[in-house]
Short mmCIF file of C-alpha atoms in Angstrom, two decimals:
data_model
loop_
_atom_site.label_atom_id
_atom_site.label_comp_id
_atom_site.label_asym_id
_atom_site.label_seq_id
_atom_site.Cartn_x
_atom_site.Cartn_y
_atom_site.Cartn_z
CA MET A 7 -29.70 32.49 1.75
CA ALA A 8 -30.14 30.05 4.61
CA VAL A 9 -26.85 28.08 5.30
CA ALA A 10 -28.01 25.83 8.17
CA ARG A 11 -30.98 23.47 7.98
CA HIS A 12 -31.79 23.31 11.76
CA GLU A 13 -30.65 26.56 13.25
CA SER A 14 -30.93 30.25 12.14
CA GLY A 15 -28.65 33.20 12.40
CA VAL A 16 -24.77 33.58 12.39
CA LEU A 17 -24.18 31.22 15.13
CA GLY A 18 -26.36 28.46 13.60
CA ALA A 19 -24.51 28.93 10.17
CA GLY A 20 -21.22 28.87 11.91
CA LYS A 21 -22.08 25.56 13.72
CA ALA A 22 -23.31 23.92 10.57
CA LEU A 23 -20.17 24.92 8.67
CA ALA A 24 -17.94 23.79 11.48
CA SER A 25 -19.74 20.38 11.56
CA GLN A 26 -17.99 19.59 8.33
CA VAL A 27 -14.51 19.48 10.03
CA HIS A 28 -14.16 15.95 10.92
CA PRO A 29 -11.01 15.81 13.07
CA VAL A 30 -10.45 11.97 12.59
CA PHE A 31 -10.05 12.57 8.85
CA MET A 32 -8.77 16.05 8.73
CA LEU A 33 -5.89 15.79 11.08
CA PRO A 34 -3.89 12.99 9.14
CA PRO A 35 -3.52 15.07 5.90
CA LEU A 36 -2.42 18.14 7.82
CA ALA A 37 0.02 16.13 9.96
CA THR A 38 1.42 14.28 6.88
CA SER A 39 1.96 17.48 5.03
CA LEU A 40 4.00 18.88 8.01
CA PHE A 41 5.80 15.53 8.27
CA GLY A 42 6.82 16.00 4.60
CA ALA A 43 8.38 19.34 5.52
CA VAL A 44 10.24 17.76 8.37
CA LEU A 45 11.43 14.89 6.22
CA ALA A 46 12.80 17.45 3.75
CA GLY A 47 15.21 18.99 6.31
CA ALA A 48 15.24 22.65 7.24
CA ALA A 49 11.61 23.84 6.89
CA ASP A 50 10.35 27.19 5.77
CA LEU A 51 7.48 27.55 8.42
CA ALA A 52 5.45 29.95 6.08
CA VAL A 53 5.65 27.53 3.17
CA ALA A 54 4.85 24.53 5.40
CA GLY A 55 1.86 26.20 6.95
CA LEU A 56 0.57 27.25 3.54
CA HIS A 57 0.63 23.86 2.24
CA ALA A 58 -0.97 22.43 5.35
CA LEU A 59 -3.67 25.02 5.00
CA ALA A 60 -4.17 23.86 1.35
CA MET A 61 -4.82 20.33 2.79
CA PHE A 62 -7.41 21.57 5.21
CA PHE A 63 -9.30 23.25 2.36
CA ALA A 64 -9.02 20.04 0.16
CA VAL A 65 -10.36 17.79 2.85
CA TYR A 66 -13.02 20.25 3.88
CA THR A 67 -14.12 20.34 0.29
CA ALA A 68 -14.37 16.49 0.32
CA HIS A 69 -16.51 16.42 3.50
CA VAL A 70 -18.95 19.10 2.25
CA LYS A 71 -19.32 17.58 -1.19
CA ASP A 72 -19.62 14.05 0.19
CA GLY A 73 -22.39 15.23 2.64
CA TYR A 74 -24.16 17.26 -0.11
CA VAL A 75 -24.25 14.28 -2.56
CA ASP A 76 -25.29 11.67 0.06
CA PHE A 77 -28.07 13.77 1.58
CA HIS A 78 -29.30 16.27 -1.05
CA VAL A 79 -28.64 14.23 -4.23
CA ARG A 80 -28.82 10.50 -3.40
CA GLY A 81 -31.00 10.65 -0.34
CA GLU A 82 -28.70 8.16 1.42
CA ASP A 83 -28.15 9.93 4.75
CA ASP A 84 -30.91 10.66 7.21
CA ASP A 85 -29.84 14.24 8.03
CA HIS A 86 -27.33 17.00 7.03
CA PRO A 87 -26.70 20.30 8.78
CA LEU A 88 -26.26 22.36 5.65
CA THR A 89 -28.77 23.42 3.12
CA VAL A 90 -28.16 23.12 -0.60
CA GLY A 91 -27.11 26.74 -0.79
CA GLY A 92 -25.07 26.30 2.33
CA CYS A 93 -23.20 23.47 0.71
CA ARG A 94 -22.56 25.32 -2.44
CA GLY A 95 -21.36 28.42 -0.53
CA ALA A 96 -18.92 26.24 1.59
CA LEU A 97 -17.61 24.64 -1.50
CA LEU A 98 -16.99 28.12 -3.13
CA VAL A 99 -15.19 29.40 -0.04
CA SER A 100 -13.10 26.22 0.36
CA ALA A 101 -12.20 26.19 -3.38
CA THR A 102 -11.21 29.87 -3.17
CA GLY A 103 -9.11 29.17 -0.07
CA PHE A 104 -7.42 26.29 -1.76
CA LEU A 105 -6.70 28.34 -4.84
CA ALA A 106 -5.21 31.14 -2.84
CA CYS A 107 -2.90 28.64 -1.00
CA THR A 108 -1.83 27.04 -4.45
CA VAL A 109 -1.13 30.42 -5.91
CA GLY A 110 0.96 31.31 -2.76
CA LEU A 111 3.07 28.21 -3.22
CA TRP A 112 3.41 28.95 -6.92
CA LEU A 113 4.85 32.38 -6.00
CA LEU A 114 6.92 31.41 -2.89
CA VAL A 115 8.29 28.12 -4.28
CA SER A 116 7.56 27.13 -7.84
CA PRO A 117 4.76 26.34 -10.25
CA LEU A 118 5.61 22.52 -9.77
CA ALA A 119 4.84 22.95 -5.98
CA ALA A 120 1.44 24.29 -6.89
CA LEU A 121 0.99 21.45 -9.46
CA VAL A 122 1.90 18.71 -6.91
CA THR A 123 -0.65 20.10 -4.48
CA ALA A 124 -3.53 20.72 -6.82
CA PRO A 125 -4.69 16.95 -7.16
CA THR A 126 -5.53 16.74 -3.61
CA TRP A 127 -8.52 19.20 -4.11
CA VAL A 128 -9.52 17.31 -7.36
CA ILE A 129 -9.68 14.09 -5.37
CA GLY A 130 -11.77 15.72 -2.70
CA TYR A 131 -14.22 17.39 -5.03
CA THR A 132 -14.71 14.39 -7.18
CA HIS A 133 -14.95 11.74 -4.46
CA ALA A 134 -18.66 11.99 -4.60
CA PRO A 135 -20.37 11.11 -6.93
CA GLN A 136 -17.55 10.12 -9.39
CA LEU A 137 -14.78 8.29 -7.52
CA ASP A 138 -16.92 6.50 -4.99
CA LEU A 139 -18.88 4.54 -7.61
CA ASN A 140 -16.01 2.07 -8.29
CA PRO A 141 -13.76 -0.01 -6.00
CA VAL A 142 -10.63 1.84 -6.89
CA GLY A 143 -11.87 5.37 -6.52
CA ALA A 144 -14.00 4.52 -3.42
CA THR A 145 -11.18 2.82 -1.62
CA MET A 146 -7.98 4.72 -2.67
CA GLY A 147 -9.13 8.32 -2.88
CA TYR A 148 -8.30 9.24 0.73
CA PRO A 149 -5.17 7.19 0.88
CA ALA A 150 -3.96 8.85 -2.44
CA GLY A 151 -4.72 12.24 -0.83
CA ILE A 152 -2.60 11.34 2.11
CA ALA A 153 0.28 10.29 -0.23
CA LEU A 154 0.00 13.42 -2.12
CA ALA A 155 -0.05 15.53 1.13
CA LEU A 156 3.31 13.88 2.10
CA LEU A 157 4.81 14.46 -1.36
CA GLY A 158 3.62 18.10 -1.59
CA GLY A 159 4.71 19.06 1.91
CA TYR A 160 8.17 17.60 1.01
CA TYR A 161 8.39 19.15 -2.45
CA ALA A 162 7.44 22.53 -1.26
CA GLN A 163 10.56 22.55 0.98
CA ALA A 164 13.07 20.49 -1.23
CA THR A 165 11.73 21.32 -4.73
CA SER A 166 12.56 17.80 -5.77
CA PHE A 167 11.58 14.28 -4.80
CA GLY A 168 13.90 11.87 -2.90
CA PRO A 169 13.66 8.15 -2.74
CA GLN A 170 12.65 8.35 1.00
CA VAL A 171 9.62 10.43 0.44
CA LEU A 172 8.45 8.51 -2.62
CA GLY A 173 8.92 5.21 -0.57
CA LEU A 174 7.05 6.46 2.40
CA ALA A 175 4.24 7.74 0.27
CA GLY A 176 3.87 4.21 -1.08
CA VAL A 177 3.90 2.88 2.52
CA PHE A 178 1.02 5.20 3.53
CA LEU A 179 -0.85 4.43 0.41
CA CYS A 180 -0.78 0.74 1.12
CA MET A 181 -1.54 1.00 4.82
CA LEU A 182 -4.42 3.46 4.46
CA THR A 183 -5.95 1.54 1.58
CA GLY A 184 -5.91 -1.52 3.80
CA ILE A 185 -7.78 0.46 6.54
CA LYS A 186 -10.33 1.81 3.97
CA ILE A 187 -10.99 -1.71 2.75
CA ILE A 188 -11.94 -2.78 6.36
CA ASP A 189 -13.95 0.40 6.95
CA ASP A 190 -16.01 -0.29 3.99
CA GLU A 191 -17.08 -3.55 5.59
CA THR A 192 -19.19 -1.62 8.09
CA ASP A 193 -21.52 -0.57 5.25
CA PHE A 194 -21.40 -4.02 3.33
CA ASP A 195 -25.10 -4.78 3.66
CA TYR A 196 -26.30 -1.29 2.55
CA ASP A 197 -23.67 -0.91 -0.20
CA SER A 198 -24.66 -4.32 -1.56
CA SER A 199 -28.29 -3.22 -1.73
CA ILE A 200 -27.62 -0.21 -3.81
CA ASP A 201 -24.87 -1.82 -6.01
CA LYS A 202 -22.09 0.36 -4.63
CA ARG A 203 -19.01 -1.47 -5.70
CA THR A 204 -16.68 -1.21 -2.80
CA VAL A 205 -13.71 -3.85 -2.50
CA ALA A 206 -15.80 -5.65 0.22
CA VAL A 207 -18.84 -5.93 -2.02
CA VAL A 208 -16.74 -7.02 -5.05
CA LEU A 209 -14.48 -9.51 -3.21
CA GLY A 210 -16.58 -10.32 -0.24
CA PRO A 211 -15.84 -9.49 3.29
CA ARG A 212 -13.34 -12.42 3.86
CA ARG A 213 -11.25 -12.03 0.74
CA ALA A 214 -11.35 -8.23 1.22
CA ARG A 215 -9.91 -8.57 4.74
CA ARG A 216 -7.17 -10.80 3.38
CA LEU A 217 -6.27 -8.25 0.71
CA ALA A 218 -6.13 -5.62 3.52
CA LEU A 219 -3.78 -7.82 5.52
CA GLY A 220 -1.54 -8.22 2.48
CA LEU A 221 -1.46 -4.30 2.10
CA PHE A 222 -0.58 -3.96 5.80
CA GLY A 223 2.20 -6.47 5.46
CA LEU A 224 3.64 -4.66 2.39
CA ALA A 225 3.52 -1.39 4.22
CA MET A 226 5.33 -2.73 7.32
CA VAL A 227 8.05 -4.58 5.22
CA GLY A 228 8.32 -1.43 3.11
CA VAL A 229 9.04 0.98 6.05
CA VAL A 230 11.64 -1.56 7.55
CA ALA A 231 13.38 -1.82 4.14
CA LEU A 232 13.38 1.87 3.82
CA ALA A 233 14.82 2.41 7.26
CA VAL A 234 17.58 -0.14 6.57
CA ALA A 235 18.42 0.96 3.04
CA LEU A 236 18.02 4.73 2.93
CA PRO A 237 20.20 7.18 4.87
CA GLY A 238 17.45 9.81 4.84
CA ILE A 239 15.20 7.53 7.09
CA PRO A 240 16.72 6.63 10.46
CA PRO A 241 16.72 3.00 11.61
CA THR A 242 14.36 3.82 14.46
CA ALA A 243 11.58 4.54 11.81
CA ALA A 244 11.31 0.67 11.59
CA GLY A 245 9.74 0.90 15.07
CA GLY A 246 6.59 2.24 13.35
CA ALA A 247 6.18 -1.27 11.87
CA ALA A 248 6.28 -2.87 15.36
CA VAL A 249 3.77 -0.36 16.78
CA PHE A 250 1.22 -0.70 13.90
CA GLY A 251 1.75 -4.53 13.94
CA ALA A 252 0.74 -4.66 17.59
CA VAL A 253 -2.34 -2.81 16.89
CA LEU A 254 -3.07 -5.02 13.87
CA ALA A 255 -2.70 -8.15 15.80
CA VAL A 256 -5.62 -6.99 18.11
CA ALA A 257 -7.68 -5.40 15.33
CA TYR A 258 -7.52 -7.95 12.55
CA ARG A 259 -10.27 -10.33 13.82
CA ALA A 260 -12.32 -7.60 15.29
CA GLU A 261 -15.70 -6.67 13.81
CA PRO A 262 -15.26 -3.95 11.14
CA LYS A 263 -16.20 -0.91 13.11
CA LEU A 264 -13.93 -1.68 16.05
CA ALA A 265 -11.19 -2.84 13.61
CA THR A 266 -11.42 0.40 11.77
CA MET A 267 -11.24 2.44 14.89
CA LEU A 268 -8.18 0.66 16.21
CA LEU A 269 -6.39 0.68 12.87
CA ILE A 270 -6.96 4.41 12.40
CA ARG A 271 -5.38 4.99 15.82
CA GLY A 272 -2.65 2.58 14.96
CA SER A 273 -1.84 4.65 11.82
CA TYR A 274 -1.61 7.73 14.17
CA LEU A 275 0.90 5.99 16.31
CA PHE A 276 2.77 4.79 13.11
CA LEU A 277 2.99 8.41 11.93
CA ALA A 278 4.15 9.61 15.37
CA VAL A 279 6.96 7.16 15.43
CA LEU A 280 8.16 8.28 11.99
CA VAL A 281 7.94 11.92 12.95
CA ALA A 282 9.95 11.25 16.14
CA ALA A 283 12.48 9.27 14.34
CA VAL A 284 13.08 11.78 11.52
CA TRP A 285 12.92 14.71 13.90
CA PHE A 286 15.29 13.50 16.60
CA ARG A 287 17.32 10.96 14.43
CA PRO A 288 18.62 9.24 17.73
CA LEU A 289 20.47 6.55 15.88
CA ALA A 290 21.17 8.31 12.49
#
């Protein structure tokens, strides 16, 4: 069975499969999973690694399935490196890897640890063609996956949910949903032509951008409130709001592609400040 559409042999198949690892979207779920372990306190490295690997397989599944649907089913994309058989084989392998990780969490931690982890794969697999057909699914699928990565990474260590992790999961959900709303503006003309109901299409770019700004404001106020009110989150975590706010001030009036690029990197900086604050707790 041919795996790659453009190259033959083992090397060609390997390059085609590796092409579905998109670091910009792959690294945040893994980093957030590990941040959940750090937030929980003393971390079992084997469990933390197992959960992060599960997040890898969940996001890889999303990338392969999205590419398969957009090119082989809908004909929206101009090209794709994998054949139909290659896509199906990659999905089978990634699903098997994810199942192995969740079984490991079941055995090493508890059935609930596996249960909290499982929805991330479901979101990845159903993103296309199910979730991306309506504004909520298309916009909040990836942010919900990040929130679940944080919750799952935390629960795998603490076997419970504290208010700090629930609050931060909400912060990430708001922030990343705002970024996704702006990202969808880049495809506004095309999405409108095929009746793909993203938030930008439903509300219009201007009102969608205002909604995104409101979500960013809610996220920044939220993280400051959590840093002030909860002992589990050091006061220095509020610096994340200042860092992201500085990026937002530059990005908000930029065209969608540039704004998305800046805001994604701003979210990286936001997470880095939170990790540093929790890890070192300089003022705790």
